[in-house]
CSV table of C-alpha atoms in Angstrom, one decimal:
chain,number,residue,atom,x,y,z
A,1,UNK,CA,-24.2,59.6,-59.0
A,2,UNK,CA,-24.4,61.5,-62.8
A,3,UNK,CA,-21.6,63.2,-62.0
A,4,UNK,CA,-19.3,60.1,-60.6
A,5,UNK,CA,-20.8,58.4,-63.7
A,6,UNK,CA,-19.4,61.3,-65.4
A,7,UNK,CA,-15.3,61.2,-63.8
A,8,UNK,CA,-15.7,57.0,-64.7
A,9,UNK,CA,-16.0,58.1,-68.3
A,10,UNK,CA,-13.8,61.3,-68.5
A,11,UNK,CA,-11.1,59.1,-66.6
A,12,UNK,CA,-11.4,55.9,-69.1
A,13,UNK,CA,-11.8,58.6,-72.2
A,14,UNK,CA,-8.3,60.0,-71.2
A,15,UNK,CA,-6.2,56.9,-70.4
A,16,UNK,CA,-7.8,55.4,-73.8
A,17,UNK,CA,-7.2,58.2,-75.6
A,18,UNK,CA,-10.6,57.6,-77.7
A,19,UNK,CA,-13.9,58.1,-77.2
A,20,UNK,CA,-14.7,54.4,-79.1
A,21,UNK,CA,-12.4,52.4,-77.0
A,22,UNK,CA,-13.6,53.8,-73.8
A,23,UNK,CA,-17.1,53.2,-74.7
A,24,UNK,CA,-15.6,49.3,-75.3
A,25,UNK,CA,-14.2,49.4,-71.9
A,26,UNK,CA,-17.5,50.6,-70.3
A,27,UNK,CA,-20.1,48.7,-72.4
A,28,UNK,CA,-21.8,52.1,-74.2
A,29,UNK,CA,-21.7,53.5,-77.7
A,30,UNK,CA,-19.2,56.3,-78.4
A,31,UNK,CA,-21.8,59.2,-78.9
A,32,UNK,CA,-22.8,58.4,-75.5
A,33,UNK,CA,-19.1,59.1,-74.3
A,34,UNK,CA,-19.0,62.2,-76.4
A,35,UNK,CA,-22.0,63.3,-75.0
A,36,UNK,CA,-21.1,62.9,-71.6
A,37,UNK,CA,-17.9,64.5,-71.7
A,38,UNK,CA,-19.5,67.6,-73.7
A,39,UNK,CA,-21.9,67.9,-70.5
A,40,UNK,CA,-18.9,67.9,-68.2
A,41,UNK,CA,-17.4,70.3,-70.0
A,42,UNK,CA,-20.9,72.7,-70.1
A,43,UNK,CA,-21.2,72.0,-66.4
A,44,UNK,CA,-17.2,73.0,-65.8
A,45,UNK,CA,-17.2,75.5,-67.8
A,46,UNK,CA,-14.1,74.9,-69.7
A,47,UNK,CA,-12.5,72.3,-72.7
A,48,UNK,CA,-10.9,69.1,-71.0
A,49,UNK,CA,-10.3,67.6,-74.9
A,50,UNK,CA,-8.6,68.5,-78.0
A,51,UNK,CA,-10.5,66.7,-80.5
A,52,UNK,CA,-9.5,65.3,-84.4
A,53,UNK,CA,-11.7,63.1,-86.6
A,54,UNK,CA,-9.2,59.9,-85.0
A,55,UNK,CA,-7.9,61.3,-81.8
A,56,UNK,CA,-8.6,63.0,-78.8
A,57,UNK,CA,-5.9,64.5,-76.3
A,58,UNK,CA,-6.0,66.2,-73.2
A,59,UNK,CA,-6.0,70.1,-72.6
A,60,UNK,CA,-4.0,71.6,-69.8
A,61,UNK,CA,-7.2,71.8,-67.9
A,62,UNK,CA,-8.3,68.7,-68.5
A,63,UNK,CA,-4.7,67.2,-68.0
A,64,UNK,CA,-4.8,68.8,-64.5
A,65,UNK,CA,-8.6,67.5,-63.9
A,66,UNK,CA,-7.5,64.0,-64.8
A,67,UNK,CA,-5.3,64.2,-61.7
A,68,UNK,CA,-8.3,64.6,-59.4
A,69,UNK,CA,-10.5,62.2,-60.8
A,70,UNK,CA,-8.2,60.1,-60.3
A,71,UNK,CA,-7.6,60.4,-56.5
A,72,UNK,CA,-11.4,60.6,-56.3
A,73,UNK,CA,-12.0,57.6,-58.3
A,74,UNK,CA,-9.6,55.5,-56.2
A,75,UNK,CA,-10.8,56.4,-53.0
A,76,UNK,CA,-14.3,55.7,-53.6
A,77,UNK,CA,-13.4,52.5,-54.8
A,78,UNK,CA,-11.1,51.8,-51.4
A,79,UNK,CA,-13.9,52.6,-49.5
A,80,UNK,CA,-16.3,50.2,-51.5
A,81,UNK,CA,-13.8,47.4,-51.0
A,82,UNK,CA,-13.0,48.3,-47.2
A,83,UNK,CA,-17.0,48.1,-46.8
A,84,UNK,CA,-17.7,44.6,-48.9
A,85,UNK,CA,-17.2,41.2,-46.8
A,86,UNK,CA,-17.4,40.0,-49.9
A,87,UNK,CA,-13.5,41.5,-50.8
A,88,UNK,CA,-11.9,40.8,-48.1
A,89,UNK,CA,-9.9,37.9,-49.7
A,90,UNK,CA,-8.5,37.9,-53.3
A,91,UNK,CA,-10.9,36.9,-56.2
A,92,UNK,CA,-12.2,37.4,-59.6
A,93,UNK,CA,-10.5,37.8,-62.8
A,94,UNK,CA,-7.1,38.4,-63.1
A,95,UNK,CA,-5.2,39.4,-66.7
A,96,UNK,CA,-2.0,39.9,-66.5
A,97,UNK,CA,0.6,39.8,-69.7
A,98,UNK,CA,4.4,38.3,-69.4
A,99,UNK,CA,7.1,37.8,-72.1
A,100,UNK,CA,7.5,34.1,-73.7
A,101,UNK,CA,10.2,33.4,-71.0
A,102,UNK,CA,7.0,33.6,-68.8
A,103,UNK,CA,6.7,29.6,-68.7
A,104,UNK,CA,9.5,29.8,-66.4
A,105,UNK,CA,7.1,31.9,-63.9
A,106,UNK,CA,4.8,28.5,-63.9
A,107,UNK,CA,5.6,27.0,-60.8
A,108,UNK,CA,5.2,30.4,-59.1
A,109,UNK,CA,2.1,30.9,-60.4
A,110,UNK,CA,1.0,27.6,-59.7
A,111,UNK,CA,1.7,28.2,-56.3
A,112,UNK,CA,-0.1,31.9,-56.1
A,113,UNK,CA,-2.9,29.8,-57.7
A,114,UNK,CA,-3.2,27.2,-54.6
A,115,UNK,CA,-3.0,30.2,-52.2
A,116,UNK,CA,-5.7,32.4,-53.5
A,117,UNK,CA,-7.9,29.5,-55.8
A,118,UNK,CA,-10.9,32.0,-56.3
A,119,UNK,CA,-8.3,34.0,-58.4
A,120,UNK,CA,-9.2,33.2,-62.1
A,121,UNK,CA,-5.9,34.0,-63.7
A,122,UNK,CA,-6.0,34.7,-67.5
A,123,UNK,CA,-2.6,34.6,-68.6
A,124,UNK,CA,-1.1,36.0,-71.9
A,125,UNK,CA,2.9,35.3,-72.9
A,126,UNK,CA,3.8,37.5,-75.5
A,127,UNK,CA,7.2,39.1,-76.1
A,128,UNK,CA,5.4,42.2,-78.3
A,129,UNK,CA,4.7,45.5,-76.5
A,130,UNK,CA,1.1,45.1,-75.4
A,131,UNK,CA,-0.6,48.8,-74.5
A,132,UNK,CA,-1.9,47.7,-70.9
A,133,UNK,CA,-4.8,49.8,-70.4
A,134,UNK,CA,-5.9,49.9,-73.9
A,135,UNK,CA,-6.3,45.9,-74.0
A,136,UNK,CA,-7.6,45.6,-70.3
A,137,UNK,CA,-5.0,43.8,-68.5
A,138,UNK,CA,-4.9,43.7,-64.6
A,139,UNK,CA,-0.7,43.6,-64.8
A,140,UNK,CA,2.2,42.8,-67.1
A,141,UNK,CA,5.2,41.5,-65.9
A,142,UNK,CA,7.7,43.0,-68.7
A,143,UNK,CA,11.7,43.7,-69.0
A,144,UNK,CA,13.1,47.6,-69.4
A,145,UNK,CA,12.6,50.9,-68.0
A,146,UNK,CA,8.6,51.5,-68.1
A,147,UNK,CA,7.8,54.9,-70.4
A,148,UNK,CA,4.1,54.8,-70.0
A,149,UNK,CA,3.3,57.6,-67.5
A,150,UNK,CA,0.1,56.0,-67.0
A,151,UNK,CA,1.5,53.0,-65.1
A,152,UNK,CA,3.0,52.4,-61.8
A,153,UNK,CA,5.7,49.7,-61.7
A,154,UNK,CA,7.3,47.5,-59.0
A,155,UNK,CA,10.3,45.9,-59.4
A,156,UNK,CA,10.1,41.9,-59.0
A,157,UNK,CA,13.7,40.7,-60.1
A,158,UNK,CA,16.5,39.8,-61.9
A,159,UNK,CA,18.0,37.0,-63.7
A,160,UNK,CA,21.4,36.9,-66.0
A,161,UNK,CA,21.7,34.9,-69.2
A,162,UNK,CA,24.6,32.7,-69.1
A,163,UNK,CA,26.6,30.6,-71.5
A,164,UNK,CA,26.4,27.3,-70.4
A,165,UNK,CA,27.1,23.4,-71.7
A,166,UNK,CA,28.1,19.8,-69.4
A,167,UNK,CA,31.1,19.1,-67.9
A,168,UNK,CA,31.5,15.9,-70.1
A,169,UNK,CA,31.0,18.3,-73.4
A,170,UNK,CA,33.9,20.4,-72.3
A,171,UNK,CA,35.9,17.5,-71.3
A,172,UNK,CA,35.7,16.3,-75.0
A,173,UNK,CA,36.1,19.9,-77.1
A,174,UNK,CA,38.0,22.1,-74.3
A,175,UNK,CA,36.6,25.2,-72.4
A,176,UNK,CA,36.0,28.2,-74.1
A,177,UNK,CA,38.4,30.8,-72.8
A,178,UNK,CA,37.5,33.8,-74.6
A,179,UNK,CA,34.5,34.5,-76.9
A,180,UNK,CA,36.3,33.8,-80.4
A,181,UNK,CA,36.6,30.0,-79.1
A,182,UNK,CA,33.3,29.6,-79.3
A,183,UNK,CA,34.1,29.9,-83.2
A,184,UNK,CA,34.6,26.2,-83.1
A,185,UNK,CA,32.0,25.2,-80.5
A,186,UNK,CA,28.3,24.0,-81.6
A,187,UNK,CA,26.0,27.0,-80.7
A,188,UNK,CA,22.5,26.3,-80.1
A,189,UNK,CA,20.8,30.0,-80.1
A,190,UNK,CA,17.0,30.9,-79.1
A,191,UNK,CA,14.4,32.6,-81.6
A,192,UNK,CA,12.0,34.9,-79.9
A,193,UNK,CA,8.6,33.8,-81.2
A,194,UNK,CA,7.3,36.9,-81.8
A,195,UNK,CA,9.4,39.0,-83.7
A,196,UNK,CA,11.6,35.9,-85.4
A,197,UNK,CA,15.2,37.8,-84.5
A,198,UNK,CA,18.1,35.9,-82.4
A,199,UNK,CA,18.9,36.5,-78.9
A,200,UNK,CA,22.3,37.3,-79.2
A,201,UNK,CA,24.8,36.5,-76.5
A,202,UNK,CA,26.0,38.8,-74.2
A,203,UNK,CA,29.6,38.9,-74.9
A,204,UNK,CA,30.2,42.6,-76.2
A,205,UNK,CA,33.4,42.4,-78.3
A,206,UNK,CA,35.9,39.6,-79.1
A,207,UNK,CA,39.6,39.9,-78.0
A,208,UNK,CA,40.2,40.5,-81.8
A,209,UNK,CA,38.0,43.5,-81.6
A,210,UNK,CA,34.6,42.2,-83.0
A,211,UNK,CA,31.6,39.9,-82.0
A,212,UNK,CA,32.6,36.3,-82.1
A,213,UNK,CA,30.8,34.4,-85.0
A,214,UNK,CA,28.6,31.7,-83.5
A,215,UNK,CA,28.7,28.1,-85.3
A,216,UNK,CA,24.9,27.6,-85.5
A,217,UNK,CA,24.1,23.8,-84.2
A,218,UNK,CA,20.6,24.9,-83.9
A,219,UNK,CA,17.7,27.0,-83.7
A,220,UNK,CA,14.5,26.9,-81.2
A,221,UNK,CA,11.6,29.3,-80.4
A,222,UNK,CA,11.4,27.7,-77.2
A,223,UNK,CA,14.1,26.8,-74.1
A,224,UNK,CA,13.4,23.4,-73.6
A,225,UNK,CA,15.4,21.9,-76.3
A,226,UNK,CA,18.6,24.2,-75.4
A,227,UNK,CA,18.2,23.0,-71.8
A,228,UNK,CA,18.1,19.2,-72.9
A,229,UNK,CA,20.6,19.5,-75.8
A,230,UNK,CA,23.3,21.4,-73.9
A,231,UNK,CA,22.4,18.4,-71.0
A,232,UNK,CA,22.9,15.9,-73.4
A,233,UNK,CA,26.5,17.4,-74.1
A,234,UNK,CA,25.5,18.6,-78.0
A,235,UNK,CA,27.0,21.8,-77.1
A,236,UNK,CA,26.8,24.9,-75.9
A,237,UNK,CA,23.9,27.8,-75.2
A,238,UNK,CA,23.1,31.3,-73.7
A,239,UNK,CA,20.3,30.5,-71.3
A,240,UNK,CA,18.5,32.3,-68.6
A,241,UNK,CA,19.8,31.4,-65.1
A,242,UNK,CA,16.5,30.9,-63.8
A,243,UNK,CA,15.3,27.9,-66.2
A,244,UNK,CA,18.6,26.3,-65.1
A,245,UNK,CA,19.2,26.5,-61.6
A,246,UNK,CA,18.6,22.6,-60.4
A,247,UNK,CA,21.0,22.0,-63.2
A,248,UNK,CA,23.8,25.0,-62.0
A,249,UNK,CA,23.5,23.0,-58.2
A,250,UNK,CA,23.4,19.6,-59.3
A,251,UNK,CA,27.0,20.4,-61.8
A,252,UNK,CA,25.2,19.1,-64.8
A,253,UNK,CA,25.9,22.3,-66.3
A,254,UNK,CA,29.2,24.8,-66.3
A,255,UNK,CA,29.3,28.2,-67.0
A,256,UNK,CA,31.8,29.9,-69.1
A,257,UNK,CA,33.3,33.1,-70.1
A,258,UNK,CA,31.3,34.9,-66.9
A,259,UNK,CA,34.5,37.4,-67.4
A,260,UNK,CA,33.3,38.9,-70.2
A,261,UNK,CA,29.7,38.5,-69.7
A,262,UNK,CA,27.7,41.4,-67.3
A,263,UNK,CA,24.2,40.3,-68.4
A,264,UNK,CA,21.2,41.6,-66.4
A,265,UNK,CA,18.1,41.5,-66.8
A,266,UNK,CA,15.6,43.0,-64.5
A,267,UNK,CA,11.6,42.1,-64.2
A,268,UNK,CA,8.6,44.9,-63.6
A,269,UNK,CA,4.9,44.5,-63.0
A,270,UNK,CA,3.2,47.4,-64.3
A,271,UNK,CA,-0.6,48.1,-63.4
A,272,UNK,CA,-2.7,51.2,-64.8
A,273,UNK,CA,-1.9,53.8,-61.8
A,274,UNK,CA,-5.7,55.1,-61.8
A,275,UNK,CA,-6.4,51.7,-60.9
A,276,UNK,CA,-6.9,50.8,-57.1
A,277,UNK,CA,-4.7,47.5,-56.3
A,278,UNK,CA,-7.8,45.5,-55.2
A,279,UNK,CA,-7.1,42.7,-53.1
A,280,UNK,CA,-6.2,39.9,-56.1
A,281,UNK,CA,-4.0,42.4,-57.5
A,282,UNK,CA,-2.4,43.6,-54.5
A,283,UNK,CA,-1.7,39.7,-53.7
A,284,UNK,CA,-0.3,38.8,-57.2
A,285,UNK,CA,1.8,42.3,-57.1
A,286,UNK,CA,3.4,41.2,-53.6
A,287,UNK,CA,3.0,37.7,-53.5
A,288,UNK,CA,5.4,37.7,-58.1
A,289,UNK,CA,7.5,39.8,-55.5
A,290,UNK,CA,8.6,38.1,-52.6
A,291,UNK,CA,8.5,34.5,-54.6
A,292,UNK,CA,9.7,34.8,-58.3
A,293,UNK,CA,13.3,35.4,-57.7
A,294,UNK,CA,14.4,34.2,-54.2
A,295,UNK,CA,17.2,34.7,-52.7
């Protein structure tokens, strides 16, 4: 038991990359991590960390060791949760991290809610890079191409953001036919909370060879008030095509310029790849999946 006590704390050390985080993570002081990894070392024989007065990195040996531990690790922790009764359905807590368009996720999550209810869900929207294993989340549901070696990633879907007012508005003002017409539209663009900049709209270049400049109408940190302005015929706005679908069915919102727009936007959830999917993650990763974006 030492020495699995030992793999917990070489394996946390590494994917923290600090001896005083992982000794956060696992509830003991930092000397006690140091401590334990010098015995491993003693016992093994060789250096698994490069150590500075702020850092620690991974040797090649202890780079290839991690690998192991990690296999090890998981396993034991399959067979503990094959064994336990008590597992067999998902429960417990469950952080996961998504971008500030997450409040479109709440009806899905909602509904994983009344499917597993002993899931206690502790949600975080954020549009800022959070460092997954570092702040203890479960899963993050994020946008791009995942860098982090340390995570494994499952693609959940995509969406498009599309230019968008009411028939009624264009009936009065005209359609936009190319992207310098929306020079003399009202453009009602979205702020991301987190970082203040503009979403700009995916239009690439104008016909006269640059960006169109948008006539600002208004500015909002959140989609709501796009959604019932552009409704209300004020204008026109870039909007995610998931936050307006009942409105794209029903016709109380057009489209325009989808020529020049080729928008897409794909969705990951990313989990810490030395961490066995237990059965509430497992069931959020396939259940975000199969319902977030249906076809």
């Amino acid at each position: 038991m030492d020495r699995l006590g030992a793999l917990s704390v070489f394996v946390r050390a590494s994917e923290a990359r600090s001896f005083t985080i992982a000794g956060q993570q696992l509830g003991i002081s930092s000397s006690a991590v140091s401590k334990a990894i010098v015995r491993l070392e003693e016992r093994l024989g060789v250096r698994l960390f490069h150590r500075s007065t702020r850092t620690v990195s991974l040797t090649p040996e202890g780079n290839s060791f991690l690998a192991r531990c990690r296999r090890i690790l998981a396993e034991i922790e399959a067979a503990e949760l094959e064994l336990s009764e008590a597992q067999s359905s998902p429960r417990g807590r469950l952080r996961v991290s998504m971008p500030s368009v997450g409040m479109l996720f709440l009806p899905t999550l909602a509904a994983f809610k009344r499917l597993y209810p002993d899931v206690e869900l502790d949600i975080d929207c954020s549009d800022r890079l959070v460092d997954v294993i570092e702040e203890g989340f479960d899963a993050v549901i994020r946008t791009g191409v995942p860098a982090d070696s340390r995570l494994m990633a499952r693609v959940i879907g995509s969406y498009r953001r599309v230019i968008v007012g009411s028939p009624d508005y264009f009936e009065r003002t005209g359609r936009p036919s190319k992207p310098e017409d929306l020079e003399r539209h009202a453009c009602f663009l979205y702020r991301y909370p987190s970082t203040g900049k503009l979403d700009g709209w995916p239009l690439g270049e104008g016909t006269r060879g640059r960006a169109p400049e948008l006539a600002l109408g208004m500015v909002t940190n959140t989609l709501d008030p796009l959604v019932s302005f552009v409704e209300q015929g004020l204008g026109v706005a870039c909007i995610p095509d998931i936050a307006i679908r009942r409105q794209l069915e029903a016709g109380s919102l057009e489209t325009v310029l989808d020529d020049f727009n080729e928008d897409c936007t794909t969705f990951r959830i990313l989990w810490p790849s030395s961490r066995h999917l237990s059965p509430r993650l497992r069931g959020f990763v396939d259940f975000m999946a199969e319902k977030l974006f249906p076809l």
